[in-house]
Amino acid sequence: MALLKVKFNQKKRVKLAQGLWLMNWFSVFAGILVFSMGLFLKIELRKRSEVMDNSESHFVPNSLILMGILSCAFNGFAGKICYDSLDPAKFAKWKPLLKPYLALCCVFNMLIFFVALICFLMRGSLDSTLAQGLKNGMKFYRDTDTPGRCFMKKTIDMLQIEFKCCGNNGYKDWFEIQWISNRYLDFSSKEVKDRIKSNVDGRYLVDGVPFSCCNPSSPRPCIQYQVTNNSAHYSYDYQTEELNLWRRGCREALLNYYSGMMSSMGAVILLVWLFEMSVMVGLRLLHTSLESIANPEDPECESEGWVLENSLKDTFKSALENLKKLGKFNQVEAGAEGAEGEEGGKTPAITTVS
């Protein structure tokens, strides 16, 4: 029994073709939207590529850009087929291409669904990328005189100001690295010497943070140095008082920003996928309804359209059998080639008569 079997007359076939033509052009605009989202996400990721450890995060925008281009191409082609289906003479040239085209549409829709899932599942990969990238970026914060790294201070400061964050996981991350360049340290000072000597790696570590960690909404002037020293500040207790520094780490801030963006894009891609699936089903119905016309010379006659010629279960069984036959055929061919190789390797015996 055919799946989604529908009876069509000439009027219904024309309406289906016109409706599909319109839906395909809507899908072209949807493809442009997907392409634009991928381009926007790529630009946003490139803005902060200095604090990302690798290029794996660009897989999602690159996939969206590719899906957008393919969507425009596939749906533009399908729109032309639907338009020509109103004229039997024009439609005849498309008939041999429809089955391969529908098979490609199935693969394309599976890819769209896969990209939508990736948009929701990229959070873990993005988390590790940001964690390592921010850690490296903070190490290079002080290298304002080093070629190739002199921009890192500005990048980190602008990032912390824009996203209202501090450090990788929090403001205490700055206590573990030397973020002040040696150029600005007075090595004749006893305090500087003592701090460097007290550190195994010879680094100048302080319980302070860059200015960009300060919260301008705080009524108290920013305490960015000697953060953990209560006696250094009047009426201050860093363990109980609300610090005038951003509490949230930049990894969490960026992760929430990008994953929220990708989740929204994933939802849009799922809607596009549902729309593409409905277009593909409609095109299959149009294809089968035109093929099943009993008398091609009489376009007014009724016909039947379906999505699958047999039930879903029978179609699945048939596909499995075809795969098994294909596997057996390959095995037979491989065996025949092996036998030919063995025969060719044998050297005929030569007898000599004295």
PDB file of C-alpha atoms in Angstrom, residues 127 130-141 156 159-160 165-180 199 203-210 213 224 227-228 243 245-253:
ATOM      1  CA  ASP A 127      33.857  25.806  26.093  1.00  0.00           C
ATOM      2  CA  LEU A 130      37.516  29.476  24.883  1.00  0.00           C
ATOM      3  CA  ALA A 131      39.088  28.196  28.123  1.00  0.00           C
ATOM      4  CA  GLN A 132      42.444  27.488  26.476  1.00  0.00           C
ATOM      5  CA  GLY A 133      42.330  30.541  24.205  1.00  0.00           C
ATOM      6  CA  LEU A 134      41.609  32.954  27.068  1.00  0.00           C
ATOM      7  CA  LYS A 135      44.312  31.350  29.195  1.00  0.00           C
ATOM      8  CA  ASN A 136      46.893  31.921  26.433  1.00  0.00           C
ATOM      9  CA  GLY A 137      45.597  35.431  25.758  1.00  0.00           C
ATOM     10  CA  MET A 138      45.955  36.433  29.418  1.00  0.00           C
ATOM     11  CA  LYS A 139      49.571  35.177  29.438  1.00  0.00           C
ATOM     12  CA  PHE A 140      50.371  37.491  26.516  1.00  0.00           C
ATOM     13  CA  TYR A 141      48.581  40.497  28.071  1.00  0.00           C
ATOM     14  CA  ILE A 156      41.507  41.527  26.496  1.00  0.00           C
ATOM     15  CA  LEU A 159      36.583  42.090  25.846  1.00  0.00           C
ATOM     16  CA  GLN A 160      36.301  42.544  29.633  1.00  0.00           C
ATOM     17  CA  CYS A 165      33.693  39.999  32.836  1.00  0.00           C
ATOM     18  CA  CYS A 166      37.093  39.473  34.434  1.00  0.00           C
ATOM     19  CA  GLY A 167      39.683  36.755  33.852  1.00  0.00           C
ATOM     20  CA  ASN A 168      39.063  33.306  32.453  1.00  0.00           C
ATOM     21  CA  ASN A 169      36.880  31.816  35.194  1.00  0.00           C
ATOM     22  CA  GLY A 170      36.967  34.844  37.497  1.00  0.00           C
ATOM     23  CA  TYR A 171      39.050  37.800  38.702  1.00  0.00           C
ATOM     24  CA  LYS A 172      41.399  35.560  40.753  1.00  0.00           C
ATOM     25  CA  ASP A 173      42.858  34.165  37.510  1.00  0.00           C
ATOM     26  CA  TRP A 174      44.858  37.403  37.201  1.00  0.00           C
ATOM     27  CA  PHE A 175      46.593  36.612  40.523  1.00  0.00           C
ATOM     28  CA  GLU A 176      48.260  33.548  38.933  1.00  0.00           C
ATOM     29  CA  ILE A 177      49.968  35.279  36.001  1.00  0.00           C
ATOM     30  CA  GLN A 178      52.313  38.211  35.552  1.00  0.00           C
ATOM     31  CA  TRP A 179      50.180  40.681  33.625  1.00  0.00           C
ATOM     32  CA  ILE A 180      52.426  43.733  34.228  1.00  0.00           C
ATOM     33  CA  ASN A 199      58.126  33.081  43.027  1.00  0.00           C
ATOM     34  CA  ARG A 203      57.472  36.153  37.928  1.00  0.00           C
ATOM     35  CA  TYR A 204      56.027  39.302  39.433  1.00  0.00           C
ATOM     36  CA  LEU A 205      52.653  38.175  40.776  1.00  0.00           C
ATOM     37  CA  VAL A 206      50.248  40.533  42.548  1.00  0.00           C
ATOM     38  CA  ASP A 207      46.752  40.258  43.944  1.00  0.00           C
ATOM     39  CA  GLY A 208      45.562  42.833  41.437  1.00  0.00           C
ATOM     40  CA  VAL A 209      43.630  42.987  38.172  1.00  0.00           C
ATOM     41  CA  PRO A 210      43.660  45.203  35.041  1.00  0.00           C
ATOM     42  CA  CYS A 213      37.844  44.423  35.408  1.00  0.00           C
ATOM     43  CA  GLN A 224      42.155  46.811  41.553  1.00  0.00           C
ATOM     44  CA  VAL A 227      42.400  43.094  46.372  1.00  0.00           C
ATOM     45  CA  THR A 228      42.880  40.485  49.116  1.00  0.00           C
ATOM     46  CA  LEU A 243      33.694  43.760  45.259  1.00  0.00           C
ATOM     47  CA  LEU A 245      35.072  44.036  40.125  1.00  0.00           C
ATOM     48  CA  TRP A 246      33.196  41.929  37.613  1.00  0.00           C
ATOM     49  CA  ARG A 247      32.558  38.551  39.227  1.00  0.00           C
ATOM     50  CA  ARG A 248      31.799  36.616  36.080  1.00  0.00           C
ATOM     51  CA  GLY A 249      34.631  35.046  34.079  1.00  0.00           C
ATOM     52  CA  CYS A 250      34.996  35.892  30.388  1.00  0.00           C
ATOM     53  CA  ARG A 251      34.816  32.208  29.397  1.00  0.00           C
ATOM     54  CA  GLU A 252      31.298  31.966  30.824  1.00  0.00           C
ATOM     55  CA  ALA A 253      30.286  35.325  29.307  1.00  0.00           C
TER      56      ALA A 253
END
